[in-house]
Amino acid sequence: ATAEALIELARAGRAAGLTGDALRRARQAAELLAQTETGEAGVRALLQLASVCLDTGAPDAAAAAAELARERAAELDDSLRRELVAGAVLLAGIAHALDGAEDEARALLASARDLMVACHQPAGAALALVQQGLLDLAAGRTEGADLCFAFARDFYRAASLPLATIEVAGVAARAFAEAGPGPHAERWFLMGLTEADQAGAARLAAELMIERAMALERSGSPAESLRV
């Protein structure tokens, strides 16, 4: 009961932006459950810990927690094992992408994508594809990144998450803008802006508009940025 209470406190802390407290509580929850349980609750606590570690900039710790979660999830019944292993592999892939282990991250993210599809978890597959797109773009694989972002949006649509679909357009636009001049950033910005307006997502539309103006100014089009 203490561990479950700590997990709830960690979630509440993260929602309130108290990342330091949330990390401490999640670590406490994982440690308690690791000592007392080897079942589903223990695996989920480790996944929670990995997620909080990612949020607070500790990819090494996140990768370690995710790997332990994967090992323990493999011991569970099939009905639980597939979904929990998929989550662990996804978190490990994101962690390795953040700490610069590109080859390992690619392999894990590809595996996570396929596992999420097999588990009928389109939102998880979408997240893996977004991360794959970011890796492709960092490696100069522009067209590959473009395809990953497009497929990620398809999966979020399948998951009935329209705002997440728009947010992928924003992620793609920002990533392409940071990568340098080219037509992709502007196309993704306009796509995201159009869809945000249609969805009535005023805050998201405003953020994209500001970021587009900044990107245009950086690319040497200050006059165009003023007209945005």
Coordinates of C-alpha atoms in Angstrom, one line a residue:
A1 CA 0.0 0.0 0.0
T2 CA 2.9 2.4 0.8
A3 CA 4.4 1.8 -2.7
E4 CA 1.1 2.4 -4.5
A5 CA 0.6 5.6 -2.5
L6 CA 4.1 6.8 -3.4
I7 CA 3.3 6.1 -7.1
E8 CA 0.2 8.3 -6.9
L9 CA 2.2 11.0 -5.2
A10 CA 4.8 10.8 -7.9
R11 CA 2.1 11.3 -10.6
A12 CA 0.6 14.2 -8.7
G13 CA 4.0 15.8 -8.3
R14 CA 4.7 15.5 -12.0
A15 CA 1.4 17.0 -12.9
A16 CA 2.2 20.0 -10.7
G17 CA 5.7 20.3 -12.1
L18 CA 7.5 19.1 -9.0
T19 CA 9.9 17.0 -10.9
G20 CA 12.5 16.7 -8.1
D21 CA 9.9 15.4 -5.6
A22 CA 8.3 13.2 -8.2
L23 CA 11.6 11.6 -9.1
R24 CA 12.4 10.9 -5.4
R25 CA 8.9 9.4 -4.8
A26 CA 9.1 7.3 -7.9
R27 CA 12.5 6.0 -6.9
Q28 CA 11.1 5.1 -3.4
A29 CA 8.1 3.3 -5.0
A30 CA 10.3 1.3 -7.3
E31 CA 12.7 0.4 -4.5
L32 CA 9.9 -0.7 -2.2
L33 CA 8.2 -2.8 -4.9
A34 CA 11.5 -4.3 -6.0
Q35 CA 12.1 -5.6 -2.5
T36 CA 8.6 -6.9 -1.9
E37 CA 7.1 -7.9 -5.3
T38 CA 8.2 -9.4 -8.6
G39 CA 4.8 -9.2 -10.3
E40 CA 3.0 -6.6 -12.4
A41 CA 3.0 -3.9 -9.8
G42 CA 6.8 -4.0 -9.5
V43 CA 7.2 -3.8 -13.3
R44 CA 4.8 -0.9 -13.5
A45 CA 6.8 0.9 -10.8
L46 CA 10.0 0.5 -12.7
L47 CA 8.3 1.8 -15.9
Q48 CA 7.1 4.8 -13.8
L49 CA 10.6 5.4 -12.6
A50 CA 12.1 5.2 -16.1
S51 CA 9.5 7.7 -17.3
V52 CA 10.3 10.2 -14.5
C53 CA 14.0 9.8 -15.0
L54 CA 13.5 10.8 -18.7
D55 CA 11.5 13.8 -17.6
T56 CA 14.2 14.9 -15.3
G57 CA 17.1 14.5 -17.6
A58 CA 18.6 11.2 -16.4
P59 CA 18.6 8.9 -19.4
D60 CA 21.2 6.5 -18.0
A61 CA 18.9 5.8 -14.9
A62 CA 15.9 5.6 -17.2
A63 CA 17.6 3.0 -19.4
A64 CA 18.6 0.9 -16.4
A65 CA 15.1 1.0 -14.9
A66 CA 13.5 0.1 -18.3
E67 CA 15.9 -2.8 -18.8
L68 CA 15.1 -4.2 -15.4
A69 CA 11.4 -3.8 -16.1
R70 CA 11.8 -5.7 -19.3
E71 CA 13.5 -8.6 -17.5
R72 CA 10.8 -8.8 -14.9
A73 CA 8.0 -8.4 -17.4
A74 CA 9.3 -11.4 -19.3
E75 CA 8.4 -13.6 -16.2
L76 CA 4.7 -12.6 -16.3
D77 CA 1.7 -14.2 -18.0
D78 CA 1.4 -13.6 -21.7
S79 CA -1.6 -11.3 -21.3
L80 CA 0.5 -8.9 -19.3
R81 CA 3.9 -9.6 -20.6
R82 CA 3.6 -8.3 -24.2
E83 CA 2.2 -4.8 -23.2
L84 CA 4.7 -4.3 -20.4
V85 CA 7.7 -5.5 -22.4
A86 CA 6.6 -3.1 -25.2
G87 CA 6.6 -0.2 -22.8
A88 CA 9.9 -1.1 -21.3
V89 CA 11.5 -1.4 -24.8
L90 CA 10.1 1.9 -25.8
L91 CA 11.4 3.7 -22.7
A92 CA 14.8 2.1 -23.2
G93 CA 14.9 3.3 -26.8
I94 CA 14.1 6.8 -25.9
A95 CA 16.7 6.8 -23.1
H96 CA 19.4 5.5 -25.4
A97 CA 18.4 8.1 -28.0
L98 CA 18.9 10.9 -25.4
D99 CA 22.3 9.6 -24.2
G100 CA 23.7 9.3 -27.8
A101 CA 23.6 5.5 -28.3
E102 CA 22.0 5.9 -31.7
D103 CA 22.4 2.4 -33.0
E104 CA 21.0 0.8 -29.9
A105 CA 18.2 3.4 -29.8
R106 CA 17.2 2.6 -33.4
A107 CA 17.0 -1.1 -32.8
L108 CA 15.0 -0.7 -29.6
L109 CA 12.6 1.8 -31.1
A110 CA 12.0 -0.4 -34.2
S111 CA 11.3 -3.3 -31.8
A112 CA 9.0 -1.1 -29.6
R113 CA 7.1 0.1 -32.6
D114 CA 6.4 -3.5 -33.8
L115 CA 5.6 -4.7 -30.3
M116 CA 3.1 -1.8 -29.8
V117 CA 1.4 -2.6 -33.0
A118 CA 1.1 -6.3 -32.0
C119 CA -0.4 -5.2 -28.7
H120 CA -2.9 -2.9 -30.4
Q121 CA -1.3 0.2 -28.8
P122 CA -1.2 2.7 -31.6
A123 CA -0.3 5.6 -29.4
G124 CA 2.8 3.7 -28.3
A125 CA 3.7 2.9 -31.9
A126 CA 3.3 6.6 -32.7
L127 CA 5.7 7.7 -30.0
A128 CA 8.3 5.2 -31.2
L129 CA 7.9 6.6 -34.7
V130 CA 8.4 10.2 -33.5
Q131 CA 11.6 9.2 -31.8
Q132 CA 12.7 7.4 -34.9
G133 CA 12.0 10.5 -37.0
L134 CA 14.1 12.6 -34.7
L135 CA 17.0 10.2 -35.0
D136 CA 16.7 10.1 -38.8
L137 CA 16.7 13.9 -39.0
A138 CA 19.7 14.2 -36.7
A139 CA 21.5 11.8 -39.1
G140 CA 20.6 13.8 -42.1
R141 CA 17.9 11.3 -43.4
T142 CA 15.3 14.0 -44.2
E143 CA 12.9 11.9 -46.2
G144 CA 13.0 9.1 -43.7
A145 CA 12.2 11.5 -40.9
D146 CA 9.4 12.9 -42.9
L147 CA 7.9 9.5 -43.3
C148 CA 8.3 8.6 -39.7
F149 CA 6.4 11.7 -38.6
A150 CA 3.6 11.1 -41.1
F151 CA 3.2 7.5 -40.0
A152 CA 3.2 8.6 -36.3
R153 CA 0.3 10.9 -37.1
D154 CA -1.6 8.0 -38.7
F155 CA -1.2 6.0 -35.5
Y156 CA -2.4 8.8 -33.3
R157 CA -5.4 9.2 -35.5
A158 CA -6.0 5.4 -35.0
A159 CA -5.8 6.0 -31.3
S160 CA -8.4 8.8 -31.5
L161 CA -5.9 11.4 -30.2
P162 CA -6.4 14.4 -32.5
L163 CA -4.4 16.8 -30.4
A164 CA -1.4 14.4 -30.4
T165 CA -1.7 14.3 -34.2
I166 CA -1.3 18.1 -34.3
E167 CA 1.5 18.0 -31.8
V168 CA 3.5 15.7 -34.0
A169 CA 3.3 18.3 -36.8
G170 CA 4.7 20.8 -34.3
V171 CA 7.5 18.5 -33.3
A172 CA 8.4 17.8 -36.9
A173 CA 8.3 21.5 -37.8
R174 CA 10.6 22.5 -34.9
A175 CA 13.0 19.7 -35.7
F176 CA 13.2 20.5 -39.4
A177 CA 13.6 24.2 -38.6
E178 CA 16.5 23.5 -36.2
A179 CA 18.1 21.2 -38.8
G180 CA 18.5 24.1 -41.2
P181 CA 16.8 25.8 -44.3
G182 CA 14.5 23.7 -46.4
P183 CA 10.8 23.3 -47.3
H184 CA 9.9 20.7 -44.7
A185 CA 9.7 23.0 -41.7
E186 CA 7.3 25.4 -43.4
R187 CA 5.1 22.6 -44.6
W188 CA 4.8 21.1 -41.2
F189 CA 4.2 24.5 -39.5
L190 CA 1.4 25.3 -41.9
M191 CA -0.1 21.8 -41.5
G192 CA 0.0 22.1 -37.7
L193 CA -1.5 25.6 -37.7
T194 CA -4.3 24.7 -40.0
E195 CA -5.3 21.6 -38.0
A196 CA -4.9 23.5 -34.7
D197 CA -7.3 26.2 -35.9
Q198 CA -9.8 23.6 -37.2
A199 CA -9.7 21.8 -33.8
G200 CA -10.1 25.0 -31.8
A201 CA -6.7 24.5 -30.1
A202 CA -6.0 28.1 -29.6
R203 CA -3.0 27.7 -27.3
L204 CA -1.3 25.2 -29.6
A205 CA -2.0 27.4 -32.7
A206 CA -0.5 30.4 -30.9
E207 CA 2.6 28.5 -30.0
L208 CA 3.1 27.2 -33.5
M209 CA 2.6 30.7 -35.0
I210 CA 5.3 32.2 -32.7
E211 CA 7.7 29.4 -33.4
R212 CA 7.1 29.7 -37.2
A213 CA 7.8 33.4 -37.1
M214 CA 11.0 32.7 -35.2
A215 CA 12.0 30.0 -37.7
L216 CA 11.4 32.3 -40.6
E217 CA 13.5 35.0 -39.0
R218 CA 16.4 32.6 -38.4
S219 CA 16.2 31.4 -42.0
G220 CA 16.7 35.0 -43.3
S221 CA 13.1 35.9 -44.0
P222 CA 12.4 38.7 -41.4
A223 CA 9.8 40.4 -43.6
E224 CA 7.9 37.2 -44.0
S225 CA 8.1 36.5 -40.2
L226 CA 6.5 39.9 -39.5
R227 CA 3.5 39.0 -41.7
V228 CA 2.8 35.7 -39.8

